[in-house]
PDB file of C-alpha atoms and ligand atoms in Angstrom:
ATOM      1  CA  MET A1089      52.843-263.968 111.412  1.00  0.00           C
ATOM      2  CA  ASN A1090      51.242-266.703 113.513  1.00  0.00           C
ATOM      3  CA  GLU A1091      47.472-266.275 113.161  1.00  0.00           C
ATOM      4  CA  TYR A1092      46.832-266.480 116.916  1.00  0.00           C
ATOM      5  CA  ILE A1093      49.397-263.801 117.689  1.00  0.00           C
ATOM      6  CA  LEU A1094      47.855-261.674 114.950  1.00  0.00           C
ATOM      7  CA  LEU A1095      44.387-262.156 116.471  1.00  0.00           C
ATOM      8  CA  LEU A1096      45.748-261.194 119.898  1.00  0.00           C
ATOM      9  CA  LEU A1097      47.344-258.035 118.509  1.00  0.00           C
ATOM     10  CA  GLN A1098      44.213-257.103 116.529  1.00  0.00           C
ATOM     11  CA  SER A1099      42.123-257.493 119.688  1.00  0.00           C
ATOM     12  CA  LEU A1100      44.452-255.419 121.853  1.00  0.00           C
ATOM     13  CA  TRP A1101      44.657-252.739 119.176  1.00  0.00           C
ATOM     14  CA  LEU A1102      40.878-252.389 119.118  1.00  0.00           C
ATOM     15  CA  ILE A1103      40.427-252.231 122.884  1.00  0.00           C
ATOM     16  CA  LEU A1104      43.474-250.091 123.773  1.00  0.00           C
ATOM     17  CA  PRO A1105      41.559-246.780 124.285  1.00  0.00           C
ATOM     18  CA  ALA A1106      39.227-248.555 126.741  1.00  0.00           C
ATOM     19  CA  TYR A1107      42.147-250.181 128.564  1.00  0.00           C
ATOM     20  CA  VAL A1108      43.561-246.688 129.095  1.00  0.00           C
ATOM     21  CA  ALA A1109      40.246-244.953 129.891  1.00  0.00           C
ATOM     22  CA  ASN A1110      39.361-247.457 132.620  1.00  0.00           C
ATOM     23  CA  PRO A1111      42.289-247.069 135.060  1.00  0.00           C
ATOM     24  CA  VAL A1112      42.980-243.342 134.560  1.00  0.00           C
ATOM     25  CA  PRO A1113      40.191-242.227 136.990  1.00  0.00           C
ATOM     26  CA  VAL A1114      41.968-244.103 139.785  1.00  0.00           C
ATOM     27  CA  VAL A1115      44.890-241.672 139.581  1.00  0.00           C
ATOM     28  CA  ALA A1116      42.938-238.659 138.275  1.00  0.00           C
ATOM     29  CA  GLY A1117      39.742-238.867 140.312  1.00  0.00           C
ATOM     30  CA  GLY A1118      38.270-235.627 141.685  1.00  0.00           C
ATOM     31  CA  LYS A1119      35.812-234.681 144.385  1.00  0.00           C
ATOM     32  CA  ALA A1120      32.460-233.868 142.778  1.00  0.00           C
ATOM     33  CA  PRO A1121      30.603-237.181 142.512  1.00  0.00           C
ATOM     34  CA  VAL A1122      28.677-238.058 139.341  1.00  0.00           C
ATOM     35  CA  ASP A1123      25.526-238.643 141.431  1.00  0.00           C
ATOM     36  CA  PHE A1124      26.034-235.342 143.332  1.00  0.00           C
ATOM     37  CA  GLY A1125      25.786-237.325 146.562  1.00  0.00           C
ATOM     38  CA  ARG A1126      22.131-238.096 145.970  1.00  0.00           C
ATOM     39  CA  LYS A1127      20.313-241.214 147.124  1.00  0.00           C
ATOM     40  CA  PHE A1128      18.234-243.582 145.007  1.00  0.00           C
ATOM     41  CA  SER A1129      14.639-244.508 145.916  1.00  0.00           C
ATOM     42  CA  ASP A1130      15.969-247.422 148.010  1.00  0.00           C
ATOM     43  CA  GLY A1131      17.742-244.948 150.297  1.00  0.00           C
ATOM     44  CA  ARG A1132      21.209-246.032 149.168  1.00  0.00           C
ATOM     45  CA  PRO A1133      23.624-243.831 147.156  1.00  0.00           C
ATOM     46  CA  ILE A1134      22.899-243.813 143.405  1.00  0.00           C
ATOM     47  CA  LEU A1135      26.570-244.537 142.617  1.00  0.00           C
ATOM     48  CA  GLY A1136      28.560-243.418 145.642  1.00  0.00           C
ATOM     49  CA  PRO A1137      31.510-241.050 146.095  1.00  0.00           C
ATOM     50  CA  GLY A1138      33.940-243.290 144.138  1.00  0.00           C
ATOM     51  CA  LYS A1139      32.569-242.154 140.768  1.00  0.00           C
ATOM     52  CA  THR A1140      33.592-238.550 140.089  1.00  0.00           C
ATOM     53  CA  TRP A1141      33.116-236.178 137.151  1.00  0.00           C
ATOM     54  CA  LYS A1142      36.829-235.446 137.005  1.00  0.00           C
ATOM     55  CA  GLY A1143      37.650-239.171 136.906  1.00  0.00           C
ATOM     56  CA  CYS A1144      35.193-239.723 134.050  1.00  0.00           C
ATOM     57  CA  ALA A1145      36.471-236.733 132.060  1.00  0.00           C
ATOM     58  CA  ALA A1146      40.112-237.738 132.576  1.00  0.00           C
ATOM     59  CA  GLY A1147      39.423-241.310 131.477  1.00  0.00           C
ATOM     60  CA  ILE A1148      37.575-240.291 128.311  1.00  0.00           C
ATOM     61  CA  THR A1149      40.224-237.703 127.437  1.00  0.00           C
ATOM     62  CA  ALA A1150      43.112-240.129 127.949  1.00  0.00           C
ATOM     63  CA  GLY A1151      41.433-242.903 125.966  1.00  0.00           C
ATOM     64  CA  THR A1152      40.666-240.555 123.088  1.00  0.00           C
ATOM     65  CA  LEU A1153      44.250-239.264 123.052  1.00  0.00           C
ATOM     66  CA  VAL A1154      45.500-242.841 122.785  1.00  0.00           C
ATOM     67  CA  ALA A1155      43.152-243.362 119.822  1.00  0.00           C
ATOM     68  CA  CYS A1156      44.662-240.263 118.157  1.00  0.00           C
ATOM     69  CA  ILE A1157      48.142-241.746 118.547  1.00  0.00           C
ATOM     70  CA  GLN A1158      46.817-245.025 117.120  1.00  0.00           C
ATOM     71  CA  ILE A1159      45.497-243.176 114.047  1.00  0.00           C
ATOM     72  CA  LEU A1160      49.003-241.855 113.332  1.00  0.00           C
ATOM     73  CA  VAL A1161      50.796-245.141 114.086  1.00  0.00           C
ATOM     74  CA  GLY A1162      48.222-247.150 112.126  1.00  0.00           C
ATOM     75  CA  GLU A1163      48.589-244.970 109.056  1.00  0.00           C
ATOM     76  CA  HIS A1164      52.363-244.908 109.255  1.00  0.00           C
ATOM     77  CA  TYR A1165      52.721-248.701 109.375  1.00  0.00           C
ATOM     78  CA  GLY A1166      49.689-249.534 107.227  1.00  0.00           C
ATOM     79  CA  LEU A1167      48.277-251.642 110.052  1.00  0.00           C
ATOM     80  CA  SER A1168      44.733-251.879 108.643  1.00  0.00           C
ATOM     81  CA  SER A1169      45.653-252.733 105.084  1.00  0.00           C
ATOM     82  CA  GLN A1170      48.534-255.076 105.951  1.00  0.00           C
ATOM     83  CA  TYR A1171      47.442-256.739 109.183  1.00  0.00           C
ATOM     84  CA  GLY A1172      43.683-256.243 109.274  1.00  0.00           C
ATOM     85  CA  PHE A1173      43.792-254.002 112.344  1.00  0.00           C
ATOM     86  CA  VAL A1174      40.708-251.890 112.957  1.00  0.00           C
ATOM     87  CA  GLU A1175      41.099-248.441 111.440  1.00  0.00           C
ATOM     88  CA  MET A1176      41.149-246.250 114.533  1.00  0.00           C
ATOM     89  CA  SER A1177      39.244-242.968 114.392  1.00  0.00           C
ATOM     90  CA  VAL A1178      38.463-240.180 116.821  1.00  0.00           C
ATOM     91  CA  THR A1179      34.823-241.306 116.868  1.00  0.00           C
ATOM     92  CA  LEU A1180      35.815-244.878 117.707  1.00  0.00           C
ATOM     93  CA  GLY A1181      38.212-243.610 120.376  1.00  0.00           C
ATOM     94  CA  VAL A1182      35.477-241.530 122.007  1.00  0.00           C
ATOM     95  CA  LEU A1183      33.024-244.456 121.832  1.00  0.00           C
ATOM     96  CA  LEU A1184      35.470-246.946 123.362  1.00  0.00           C
ATOM     97  CA  SER A1185      36.539-244.567 126.161  1.00  0.00           C
ATOM     98  CA  THR A1186      33.035-243.340 126.979  1.00  0.00           C
ATOM     99  CA  GLY A1187      31.698-246.890 126.830  1.00  0.00           C
ATOM    100  CA  ALA A1188      34.363-248.043 129.300  1.00  0.00           C
ATOM    101  CA  ILE A1189      33.518-245.261 131.760  1.00  0.00           C
ATOM    102  CA  VAL A1190      29.750-245.729 131.398  1.00  0.00           C
ATOM    103  CA  GLY A1191      30.117-249.507 131.854  1.00  0.00           C
ATOM    104  CA  ASP A1192      31.908-248.896 135.157  1.00  0.00           C
ATOM    105  CA  LEU A1193      29.202-246.426 136.282  1.00  0.00           C
ATOM    106  CA  VAL A1194      26.402-248.842 135.396  1.00  0.00           C
ATOM    107  CA  GLU A1195      28.103-251.622 137.337  1.00  0.00           C
ATOM    108  CA  SER A1196      28.516-249.290 140.307  1.00  0.00           C
ATOM    109  CA  PHE A1197      24.788-248.475 140.130  1.00  0.00           C
ATOM    110  CA  PHE A1198      23.896-252.188 140.341  1.00  0.00           C
ATOM    111  CA  LYS A1199      26.401-252.770 143.156  1.00  0.00           C
ATOM    112  CA  ARG A1200      24.663-250.105 145.237  1.00  0.00           C
ATOM    113  CA  ARG A1201      21.262-251.628 144.471  1.00  0.00           C
ATOM    114  CA  ILE A1202      22.299-255.021 145.858  1.00  0.00           C
ATOM    115  CA  GLY A1203      23.792-253.291 148.884  1.00  0.00           C
ATOM    116  CA  PHE A1204      27.496-253.668 148.078  1.00  0.00           C
ATOM    117  CA  LYS A1205      29.681-251.030 149.708  1.00  0.00           C
ATOM    118  CA  ARG A1206      32.018-248.792 147.727  1.00  0.00           C
ATOM    119  CA  GLY A1207      35.073-250.766 146.635  1.00  0.00           C
ATOM    120  CA  GLN A1208      33.479-254.127 147.437  1.00  0.00           C
ATOM    121  CA  ASN A1209      34.375-256.676 144.770  1.00  0.00           C
ATOM    122  CA  LEU A1210      31.592-258.161 142.659  1.00  0.00           C
ATOM    123  CA  PHE A1211      33.186-261.232 141.057  1.00  0.00           C
ATOM    124  CA  LEU A1212      34.053-260.690 137.373  1.00  0.00           C
ATOM    125  CA  ALA A1213      31.705-257.678 137.135  1.00  0.00           C
ATOM    126  CA  ASP A1214      34.504-255.269 138.105  1.00  0.00           C
ATOM    127  CA  GLN A1215      36.732-256.862 135.485  1.00  0.00           C
ATOM    128  CA  LEU A1216      34.218-256.934 132.665  1.00  0.00           C
ATOM    129  CA  ASP A1217      31.982-253.868 133.197  1.00  0.00           C
ATOM    130  CA  PHE A1218      34.197-251.493 131.237  1.00  0.00           C
ATOM    131  CA  LEU A1219      34.866-254.078 128.512  1.00  0.00           C
ATOM    132  CA  ILE A1220      31.162-254.682 127.912  1.00  0.00           C
ATOM    133  CA  GLY A1221      30.464-250.935 127.871  1.00  0.00           C
ATOM    134  CA  ALA A1222      33.325-250.249 125.472  1.00  0.00           C
ATOM    135  CA  LEU A1223      32.328-253.050 123.070  1.00  0.00           C
ATOM    136  CA  LEU A1224      28.649-252.057 123.051  1.00  0.00           C
ATOM    137  CA  PHE A1225      29.497-248.429 122.288  1.00  0.00           C
ATOM    138  CA  ALA A1226      32.140-249.394 119.701  1.00  0.00           C
ATOM    139  CA  SER A1227      29.715-251.693 117.906  1.00  0.00           C
ATOM    140  CA  LEU A1228      27.811-248.577 116.843  1.00  0.00           C
ATOM    141  CA  GLU A1229      30.805-247.748 114.648  1.00  0.00           C
ATOM    142  CA  VAL A1230      32.611-251.011 113.776  1.00  0.00           C
ATOM    143  CA  LYS A1231      31.860-254.703 113.391  1.00  0.00           C
ATOM    144  CA  ILE A1232      33.636-256.805 116.017  1.00  0.00           C
ATOM    145  CA  SER A1233      34.347-260.444 115.138  1.00  0.00           C
ATOM    146  CA  ILE A1234      33.526-263.365 117.435  1.00  0.00           C
ATOM    147  CA  PRO A1235      37.204-264.480 117.770  1.00  0.00           C
ATOM    148  CA  VAL A1236      38.158-260.934 118.862  1.00  0.00           C
ATOM    149  CA  LEU A1237      35.320-260.970 121.421  1.00  0.00           C
ATOM    150  CA  ILE A1238      36.487-264.324 122.800  1.00  0.00           C
ATOM    151  CA  VAL A1239      40.082-263.122 123.135  1.00  0.00           C
ATOM    152  CA  LEU A1240      38.987-259.943 124.934  1.00  0.00           C
ATOM    153  CA  PHE A1241      36.634-261.686 127.364  1.00  0.00           C
ATOM    154  CA  VAL A1242      39.329-264.184 128.333  1.00  0.00           C
ATOM    155  CA  LEU A1243      42.239-261.771 128.441  1.00  0.00           C
ATOM    156  CA  THR A1244      40.652-258.772 130.147  1.00  0.00           C
ATOM    157  CA  PRO A1245      39.937-260.255 133.614  1.00  0.00           C
ATOM    158  CA  THR A1246      43.526-261.497 133.796  1.00  0.00           C
ATOM    159  CA  ILE A1247      45.115-258.201 132.768  1.00  0.00           C
ATOM    160  CA  HIS A1248      42.694-256.249 134.975  1.00  0.00           C
ATOM    161  CA  ARG A1249      43.507-258.373 138.022  1.00  0.00           C
ATOM    162  CA  LEU A1250      47.274-258.049 137.535  1.00  0.00           C
ATOM    163  CA  ALA A1251      47.032-254.272 136.982  1.00  0.00           C
ATOM    164  CA  ASN A1252      44.933-253.803 140.124  1.00  0.00           C
ATOM    165  CA  ILE A1253      47.278-255.879 142.289  1.00  0.00           C
ATOM    166  CA  PHE A1254      50.056-253.620 141.000  1.00  0.00           C
ATOM    167  CA  ALA A1255      48.024-250.442 141.742  1.00  0.00           C
ATOM    168  CA  TYR A1256      47.200-251.764 145.241  1.00  0.00           C
ATOM    169  CA  LYS A1257      50.857-252.499 145.998  1.00  0.00           C
ATOM    170  CA  ARG A1258      51.794-249.003 144.804  1.00  0.00           C
ATOM    171  CA  GLY A1259      49.160-247.541 147.133  1.00  0.00           C
ATOM    172  CA  LEU A1260      47.019-246.215 144.273  1.00  0.00           C
ATOM    173  CA  LYS A1261      44.025-248.338 145.222  1.00  0.00           C
ATOM    174  CA  SER A1262      42.754-249.314 148.657  1.00  0.00           C
ATOM    175  CA  VAL A1263      41.690-252.787 147.492  1.00  0.00           C
ATOM    176  CA  PRO A1264      43.480-255.184 145.070  1.00  0.00           C
ATOM    177  CA  TRP A1265      40.572-255.383 142.556  1.00  0.00           C
TER     178      TRP A1265
HETATM  179  N1  CTP B1328      37.277-242.888 140.181  1.00  0.00           N
HETATM  180  C1  CTP B1328      36.746-241.658 139.806  1.00  0.00           C
HETATM  181  N2  CTP B1328      35.805-241.585 138.821  1.00  0.00           N
HETATM  182  C2  CTP B1328      35.353-242.709 138.196  1.00  0.00           C
HETATM  183  C3  CTP B1328      35.862-243.949 138.552  1.00  0.00           C
HETATM  184  C4  CTP B1328      36.815-244.020 139.551  1.00  0.00           C
HETATM  185  O1  CTP B1328      37.131-240.627 140.357  1.00  0.00           O
HETATM  186  N3  CTP B1328      34.430-242.586 137.225  1.00  0.00           N
HETATM  187  C5  CTP B1328      38.317-242.948 141.206  1.00  0.00           C
HETATM  188  C6  CTP B1328      37.781-242.771 142.627  1.00  0.00           C
HETATM  189  O2  CTP B1328      38.754-242.102 143.378  1.00  0.00           O
HETATM  190  C7  CTP B1328      37.616-244.217 143.083  1.00  0.00           C
HETATM  191  C8  CTP B1328      38.822-244.888 142.459  1.00  0.00           C
HETATM  192  O3  CTP B1328      38.970-244.200 141.216  1.00  0.00           O
HETATM  193  O4  CTP B1328      37.571-244.350 144.451  1.00  0.00           O
HETATM  194  C9  CTP B1328      38.691-246.389 142.282  1.00  0.00           C
HETATM  195  O5  CTP B1328      37.686-246.693 141.327  1.00  0.00           O
HETATM  196  P1  CTP B1328      36.759-247.977 141.475  1.00  0.00           P
HETATM  197  O6  CTP B1328      37.509-249.079 142.138  1.00  0.00           O
HETATM  198  O7  CTP B1328      36.130-248.255 140.168  1.00  0.00           O
HETATM  199  O8  CTP B1328      35.644-247.360 142.409  1.00  0.00           O
HETATM  200  P2  CTP B1328      35.099-247.758 143.797  1.00  0.00           P
HETATM  201  O9  CTP B1328      35.328-246.609 144.728  1.00  0.00           O
HETATM  202  O10 CTP B1328      35.620-249.080 144.208  1.00  0.00           O
HETATM  203  O11 CTP B1328      33.535-247.794 143.533  1.00  0.00           O
HETATM  204  P3  CTP B1328      32.505-248.981 143.221  1.00  0.00           P
HETATM  205  O12 CTP B1328      32.387-249.811 144.453  1.00  0.00           O
HETATM  206  O13 CTP B1328      31.264-248.232 142.924  1.00  0.00           O
HETATM  207  O14 CTP B1328      33.002-249.755 142.036  1.00  0.00           O
HETATM  208 MG1   MG B1329      33.962-250.999 138.784  1.00  0.00          MG
END
């Protein structure tokens, strides 16, 4: 197989649980906000009503389920031994999904601190917050190569943007980012 295509597939395989965990809250968000509606010392919301417990739980659950499917598929096709794919595990699935959700929460926290309203787009931060969170958490469990990192940082904003335009057109999101 062409080495660039292989690198692309290896990268997508690693990040898949995070790619699933990140958008699921948009369709499975609840009411109870993570910050319980409380304000930070600057008088602004800590996170705001867009970050809910149900959304976080749904995202982490969905991402972990995807990792479980990857464990089965990976074993069946010998993806690690034959193609050098990361050996998916439940732990790695939980880390990637939780990291994605936490990355989004952290970014939301900083958006509120600089006075951005809920849903207001902070260039590239909205596209990369969950990726950075997922990779940091995952690095506790696996080594991630530089080429894989490069692929993911280039690819993710593009995929994220296209997916959000789609979600906006379908009426799932109020803004196209
Ligand atoms: N959502 C959720 N729980 C999360 C993340 C998202 O319930 N942890 C749901 C909310 O219904 C939210 C929607 O998904 O309104 C869109 O998410 P996002 O665009 O990330 O949130 P915003 O409301 O735009 O918040 P922020 O400005 O803080 O990024
Ligand atoms: Mg965000």
